[in-house]
Tab-separated table of C-alpha atoms and ligand atoms in Angstrom:
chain	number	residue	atom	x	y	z
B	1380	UNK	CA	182.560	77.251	-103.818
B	1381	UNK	CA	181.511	79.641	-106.646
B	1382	UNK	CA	184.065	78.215	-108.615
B	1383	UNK	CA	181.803	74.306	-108.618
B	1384	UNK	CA	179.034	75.772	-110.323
B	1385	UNK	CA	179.148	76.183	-114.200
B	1386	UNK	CA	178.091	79.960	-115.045
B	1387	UNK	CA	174.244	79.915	-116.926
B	1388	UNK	CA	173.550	83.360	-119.120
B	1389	UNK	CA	169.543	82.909	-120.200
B	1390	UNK	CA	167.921	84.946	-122.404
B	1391	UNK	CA	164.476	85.682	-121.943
B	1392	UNK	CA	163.202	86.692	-125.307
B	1393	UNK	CA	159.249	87.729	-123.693
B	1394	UNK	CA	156.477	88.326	-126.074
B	1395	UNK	CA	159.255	89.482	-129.042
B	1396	UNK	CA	159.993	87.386	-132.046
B	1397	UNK	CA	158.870	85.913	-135.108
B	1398	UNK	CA	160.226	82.741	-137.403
B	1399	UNK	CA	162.322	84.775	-138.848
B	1400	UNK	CA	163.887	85.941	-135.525
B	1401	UNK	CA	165.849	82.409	-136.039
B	1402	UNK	CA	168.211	84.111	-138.191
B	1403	UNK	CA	169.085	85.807	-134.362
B	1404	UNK	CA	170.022	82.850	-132.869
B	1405	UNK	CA	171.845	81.550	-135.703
B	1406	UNK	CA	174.322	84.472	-134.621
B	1407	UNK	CA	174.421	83.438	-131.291
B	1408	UNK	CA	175.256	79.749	-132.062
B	1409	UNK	CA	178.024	80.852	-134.388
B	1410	UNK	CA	179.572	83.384	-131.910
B	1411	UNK	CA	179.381	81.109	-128.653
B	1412	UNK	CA	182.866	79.575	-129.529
B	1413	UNK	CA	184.621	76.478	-127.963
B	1414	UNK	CA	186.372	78.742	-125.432
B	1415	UNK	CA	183.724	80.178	-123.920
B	1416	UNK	CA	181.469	77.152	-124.296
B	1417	UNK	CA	183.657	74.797	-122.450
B	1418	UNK	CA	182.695	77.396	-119.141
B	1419	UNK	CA	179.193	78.409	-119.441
B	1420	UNK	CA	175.983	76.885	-119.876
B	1421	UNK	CA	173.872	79.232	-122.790
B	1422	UNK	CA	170.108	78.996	-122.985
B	1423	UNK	CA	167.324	81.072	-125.020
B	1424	UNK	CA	164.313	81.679	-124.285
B	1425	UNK	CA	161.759	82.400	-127.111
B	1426	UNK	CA	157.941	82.772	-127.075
B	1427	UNK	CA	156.524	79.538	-127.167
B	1428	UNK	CA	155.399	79.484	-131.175
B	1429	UNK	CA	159.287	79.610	-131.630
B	1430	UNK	CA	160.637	76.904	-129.219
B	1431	UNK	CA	160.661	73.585	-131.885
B	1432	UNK	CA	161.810	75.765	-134.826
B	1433	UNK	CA	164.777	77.303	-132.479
B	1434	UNK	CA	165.400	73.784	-130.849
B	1435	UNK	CA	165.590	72.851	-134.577
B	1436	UNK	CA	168.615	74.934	-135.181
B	1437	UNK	CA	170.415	74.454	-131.718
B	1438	UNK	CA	170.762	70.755	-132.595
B	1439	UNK	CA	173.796	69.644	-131.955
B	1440	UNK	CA	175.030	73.064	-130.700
B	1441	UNK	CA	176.021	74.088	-127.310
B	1442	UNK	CA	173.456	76.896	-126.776
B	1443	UNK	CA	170.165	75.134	-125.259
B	1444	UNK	CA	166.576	76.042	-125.738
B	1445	UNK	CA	164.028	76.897	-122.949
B	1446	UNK	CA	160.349	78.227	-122.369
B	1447	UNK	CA	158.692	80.937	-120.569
B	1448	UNK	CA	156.195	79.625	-118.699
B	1449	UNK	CA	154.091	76.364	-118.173
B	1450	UNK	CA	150.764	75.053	-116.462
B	1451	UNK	CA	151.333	72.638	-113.689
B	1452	UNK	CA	149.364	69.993	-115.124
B	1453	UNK	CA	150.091	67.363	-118.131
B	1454	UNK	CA	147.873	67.951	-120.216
B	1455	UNK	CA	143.627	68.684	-119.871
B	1456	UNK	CA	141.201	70.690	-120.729
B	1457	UNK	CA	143.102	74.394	-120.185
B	1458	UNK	CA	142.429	76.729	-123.092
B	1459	UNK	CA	145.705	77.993	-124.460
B	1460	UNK	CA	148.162	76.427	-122.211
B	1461	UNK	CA	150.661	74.402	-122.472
B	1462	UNK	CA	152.639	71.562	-120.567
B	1463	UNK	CA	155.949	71.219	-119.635
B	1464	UNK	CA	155.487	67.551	-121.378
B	1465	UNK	CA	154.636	69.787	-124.384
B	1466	UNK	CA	157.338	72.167	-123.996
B	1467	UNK	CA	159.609	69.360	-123.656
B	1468	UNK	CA	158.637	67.816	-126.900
B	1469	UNK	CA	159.186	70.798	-128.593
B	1470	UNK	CA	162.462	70.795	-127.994
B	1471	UNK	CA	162.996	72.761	-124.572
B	1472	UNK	CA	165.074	71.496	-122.142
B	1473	UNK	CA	164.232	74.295	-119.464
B	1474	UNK	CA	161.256	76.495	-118.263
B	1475	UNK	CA	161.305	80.330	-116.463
B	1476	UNK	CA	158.346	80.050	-113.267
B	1477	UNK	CA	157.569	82.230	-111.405
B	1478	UNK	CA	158.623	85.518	-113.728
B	1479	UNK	CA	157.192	88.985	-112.104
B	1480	UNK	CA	155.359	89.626	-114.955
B	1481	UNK	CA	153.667	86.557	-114.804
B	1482	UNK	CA	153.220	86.911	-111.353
B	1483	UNK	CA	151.808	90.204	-111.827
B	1484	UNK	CA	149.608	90.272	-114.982
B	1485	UNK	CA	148.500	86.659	-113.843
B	1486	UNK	CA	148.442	87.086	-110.479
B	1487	UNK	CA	150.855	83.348	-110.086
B	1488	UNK	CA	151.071	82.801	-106.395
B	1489	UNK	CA	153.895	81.127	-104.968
B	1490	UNK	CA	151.575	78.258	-105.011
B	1491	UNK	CA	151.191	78.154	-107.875
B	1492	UNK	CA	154.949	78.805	-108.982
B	1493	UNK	CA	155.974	75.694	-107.034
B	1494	UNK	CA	153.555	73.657	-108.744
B	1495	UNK	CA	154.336	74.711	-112.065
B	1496	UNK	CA	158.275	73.921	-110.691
B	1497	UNK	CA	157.156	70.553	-109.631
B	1498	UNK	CA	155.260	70.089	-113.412
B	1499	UNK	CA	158.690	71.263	-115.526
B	1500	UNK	CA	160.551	68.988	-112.970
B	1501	UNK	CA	157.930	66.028	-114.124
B	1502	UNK	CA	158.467	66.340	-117.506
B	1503	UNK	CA	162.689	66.601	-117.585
B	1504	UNK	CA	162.579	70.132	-117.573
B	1505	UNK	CA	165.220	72.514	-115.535
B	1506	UNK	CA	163.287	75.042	-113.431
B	1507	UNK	CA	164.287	78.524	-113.516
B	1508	UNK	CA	162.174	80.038	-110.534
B	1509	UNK	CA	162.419	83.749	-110.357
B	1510	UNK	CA	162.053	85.752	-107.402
B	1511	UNK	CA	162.632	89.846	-106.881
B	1512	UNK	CA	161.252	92.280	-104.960
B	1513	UNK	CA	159.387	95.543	-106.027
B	1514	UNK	CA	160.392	99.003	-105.742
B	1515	UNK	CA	157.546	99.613	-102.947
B	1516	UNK	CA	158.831	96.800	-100.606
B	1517	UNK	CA	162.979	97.815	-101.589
B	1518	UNK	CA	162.063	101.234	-99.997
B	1519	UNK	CA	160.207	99.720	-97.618
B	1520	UNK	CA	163.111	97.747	-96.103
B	1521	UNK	CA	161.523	94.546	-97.145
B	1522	UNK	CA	163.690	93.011	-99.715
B	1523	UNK	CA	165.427	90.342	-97.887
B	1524	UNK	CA	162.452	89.281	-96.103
B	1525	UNK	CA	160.038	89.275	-99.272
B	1526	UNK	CA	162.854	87.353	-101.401
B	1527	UNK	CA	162.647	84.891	-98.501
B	1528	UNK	CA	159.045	84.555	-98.594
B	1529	UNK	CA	159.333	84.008	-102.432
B	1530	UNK	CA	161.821	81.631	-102.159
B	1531	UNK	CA	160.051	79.654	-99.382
B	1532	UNK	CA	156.683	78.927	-101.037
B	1533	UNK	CA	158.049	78.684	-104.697
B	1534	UNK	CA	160.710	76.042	-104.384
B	1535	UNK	CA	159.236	72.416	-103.838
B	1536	UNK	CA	161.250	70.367	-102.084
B	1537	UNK	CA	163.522	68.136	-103.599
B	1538	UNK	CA	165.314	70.570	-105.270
B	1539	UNK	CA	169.225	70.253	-106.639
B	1540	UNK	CA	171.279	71.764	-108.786
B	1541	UNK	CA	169.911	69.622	-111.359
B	1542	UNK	CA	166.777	70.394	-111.645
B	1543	UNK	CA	166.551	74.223	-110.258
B	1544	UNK	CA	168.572	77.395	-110.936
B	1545	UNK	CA	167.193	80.656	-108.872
B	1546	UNK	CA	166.808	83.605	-110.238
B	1547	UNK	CA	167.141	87.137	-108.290
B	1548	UNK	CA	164.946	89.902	-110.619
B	1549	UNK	CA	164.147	92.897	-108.672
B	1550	UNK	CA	160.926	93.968	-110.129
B	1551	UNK	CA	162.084	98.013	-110.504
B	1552	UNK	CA	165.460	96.895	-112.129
B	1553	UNK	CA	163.555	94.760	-115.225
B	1554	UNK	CA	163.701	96.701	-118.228
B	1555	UNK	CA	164.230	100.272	-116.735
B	1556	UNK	CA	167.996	100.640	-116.694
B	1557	UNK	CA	167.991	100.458	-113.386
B	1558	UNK	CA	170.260	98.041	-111.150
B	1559	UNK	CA	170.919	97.149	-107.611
B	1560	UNK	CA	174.711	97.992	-106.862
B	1561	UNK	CA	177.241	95.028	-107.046
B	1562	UNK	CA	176.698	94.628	-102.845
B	1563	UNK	CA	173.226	95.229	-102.677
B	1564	UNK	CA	173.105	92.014	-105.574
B	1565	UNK	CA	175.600	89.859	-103.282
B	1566	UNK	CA	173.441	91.009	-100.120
B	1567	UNK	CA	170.372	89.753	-101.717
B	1568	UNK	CA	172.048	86.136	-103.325
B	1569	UNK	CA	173.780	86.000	-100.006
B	1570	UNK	CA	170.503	85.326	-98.949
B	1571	UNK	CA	169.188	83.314	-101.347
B	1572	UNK	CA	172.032	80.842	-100.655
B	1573	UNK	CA	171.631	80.715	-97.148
B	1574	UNK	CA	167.590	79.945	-97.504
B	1575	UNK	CA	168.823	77.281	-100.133
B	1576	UNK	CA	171.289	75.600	-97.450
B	1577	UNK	CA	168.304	75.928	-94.728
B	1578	UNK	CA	166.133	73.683	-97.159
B	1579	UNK	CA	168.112	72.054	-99.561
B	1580	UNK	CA	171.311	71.571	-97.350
B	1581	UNK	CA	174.650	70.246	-98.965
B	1582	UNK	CA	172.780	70.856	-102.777
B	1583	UNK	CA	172.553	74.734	-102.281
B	1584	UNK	CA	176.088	75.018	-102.144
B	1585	UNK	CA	176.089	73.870	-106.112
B	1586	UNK	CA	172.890	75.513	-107.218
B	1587	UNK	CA	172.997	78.447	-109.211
B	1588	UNK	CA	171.233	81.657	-108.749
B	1589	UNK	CA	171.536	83.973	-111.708
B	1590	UNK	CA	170.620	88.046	-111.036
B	1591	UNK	CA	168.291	89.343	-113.446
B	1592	UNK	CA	167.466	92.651	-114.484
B	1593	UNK	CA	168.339	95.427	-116.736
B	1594	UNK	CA	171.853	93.362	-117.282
B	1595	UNK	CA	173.613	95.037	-120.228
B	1596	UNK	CA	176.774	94.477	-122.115
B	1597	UNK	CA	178.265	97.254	-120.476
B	1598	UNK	CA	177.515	96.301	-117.001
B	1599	UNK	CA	177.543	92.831	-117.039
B	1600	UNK	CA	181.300	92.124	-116.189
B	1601	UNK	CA	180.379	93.571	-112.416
B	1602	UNK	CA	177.085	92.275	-112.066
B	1603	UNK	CA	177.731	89.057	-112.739
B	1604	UNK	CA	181.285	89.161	-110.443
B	1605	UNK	CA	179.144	90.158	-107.478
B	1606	UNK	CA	179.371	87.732	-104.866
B	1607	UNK	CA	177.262	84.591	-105.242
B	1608	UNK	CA	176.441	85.408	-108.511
B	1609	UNK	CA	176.273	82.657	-111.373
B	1610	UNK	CA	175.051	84.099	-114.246
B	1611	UNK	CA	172.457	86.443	-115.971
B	1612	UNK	CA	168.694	85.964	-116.541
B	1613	UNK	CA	168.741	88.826	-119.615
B	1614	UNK	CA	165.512	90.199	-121.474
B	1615	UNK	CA	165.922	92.974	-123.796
B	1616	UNK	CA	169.345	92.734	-124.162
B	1617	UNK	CA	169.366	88.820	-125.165
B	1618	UNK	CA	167.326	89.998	-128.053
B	1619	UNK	CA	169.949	90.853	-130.140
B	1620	UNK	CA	172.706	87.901	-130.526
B	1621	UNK	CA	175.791	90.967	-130.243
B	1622	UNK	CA	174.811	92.184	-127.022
B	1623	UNK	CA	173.992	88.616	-125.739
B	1624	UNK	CA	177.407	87.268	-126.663
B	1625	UNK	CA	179.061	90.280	-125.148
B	1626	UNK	CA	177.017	89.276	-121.727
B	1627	UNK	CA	178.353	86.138	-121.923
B	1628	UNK	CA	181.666	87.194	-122.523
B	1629	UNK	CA	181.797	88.404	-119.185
B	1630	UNK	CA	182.960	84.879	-118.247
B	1631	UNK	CA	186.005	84.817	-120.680
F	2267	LIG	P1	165.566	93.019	-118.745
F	2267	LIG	O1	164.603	91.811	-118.277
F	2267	LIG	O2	166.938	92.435	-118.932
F	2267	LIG	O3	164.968	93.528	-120.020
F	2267	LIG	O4	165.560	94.019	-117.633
F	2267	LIG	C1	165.062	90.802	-117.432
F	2267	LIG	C2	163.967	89.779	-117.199
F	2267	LIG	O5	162.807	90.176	-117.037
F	2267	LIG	O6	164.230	88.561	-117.173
């Protein structure tokens, strides 16, 4: 089963970057060689001031440019947002929801996530909804159940493996060092996959759900082996275009 859907490594570049951080992803196009680019699907993330000069220089390359964020509506009267139409037009050709810091320095409901979903969906875009539990509800015993609940209210329906990849951040593993081991990860996308088939049926089986989450060079061979596991949603380490390559290379 794993073996129908095409690996995805995203880096999610967060508030970091300036023009000249293109110089970055120059190295990143230039190392992603035919080998590995004839397996897996490679997309950055930069801040949004970045996304049309970065889509710029990924012409015609095989590493694909995405955004951050996006408000669910086309376009309006909303003070320093910006559209997945917009997004699109600069150049992106996928959108993070639903990220736990957005969720928690915004407060984004689920509702919200799915709308925003729904929005990147209007405008072409591939949704990357995020979902992840924190460290409070791991220890409470809650992890499958909140992941669930996530899941549940954020994906709209109509999902496929088109238009949606999943990804499984546990809020205490994102930028601490910390990860879940390899069968807590496989418990969790175990999971994921099975609330997928309940909704989505037959298209579950060929959407991808990456883990995200302190994912480093050195351990990303086993994280991203674990069980249901098709890919990498990286932040700090997609920053720099060695360490990112050597993520990817996991797939080689
Ligand atoms: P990290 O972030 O790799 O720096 O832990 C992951 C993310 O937030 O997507």
């Amino acid at each position: 089963m794993a073996g129908a859907r095409r690996p995805l490594v995203a880096g999610n570049w967060k508030m970091n970057g300036f023009r000249s951080s293109v110089a970055e992803l120059a190295k990143t196009i230039e190392g992603f060689d035919g080998a590995l680019a004839g397996r897996i699907d490679l997309l950055v993330c930069p801040p949004a001031t970045l996304i049309a000069e970065f889509a710029e220089r990924a012409r015609g390359s095989k590493v694909a440019i995405g955004a951050q964020d996006c408000h669910p509506k086309p376009s309006g009267a909303h003070t320093g947002d910006l559209s997945a139409e917009m997004l699109r037009d600069a150049g992106a050709a996928a959108v993070i929801v639903g990220h736990s810091e957005r969720r928690a320095d915004h407060g984004e409901s689920n509702a919200l996530v799915r709308a925003k979903a729904e929005a990147a969906w209007r405008a072409g875009l591939l949704a990357i909804v995020c979902v992840g539990e924190t460290r409070a509800e791991r220890e409470a015993g809650r992890t499958l159940a909140v992941v669930a609940e996530q899941l549940k209210g954020s994906v709209p329906d109509g999902a496929n493996p088109a238009n949606l990849v999943v990804a499984y951040e546990p809020v205490w593993a994102i930028g601490t060092g910390l990860t879940p081991t390899v069968s807590d990860v496989a418990e969790v996308h175990g999971v994921i996959r099975r609330e997928l088939a309940a909704r989505l049926g037959e298209a579950a089986a060929g959407t991808r759900v990456l883990y995200g989450g302190s994912v480093k060079p050195e351990n990303a061979r086993e994280l991203l082996h674990a069980g249901d596991v098709d890919g990498a949603l990286v932040g700090g380490a997609s920053l720099k275009a060695e360490d990112f390559l050597k993520i990817a290379a996991a797939y080689r």
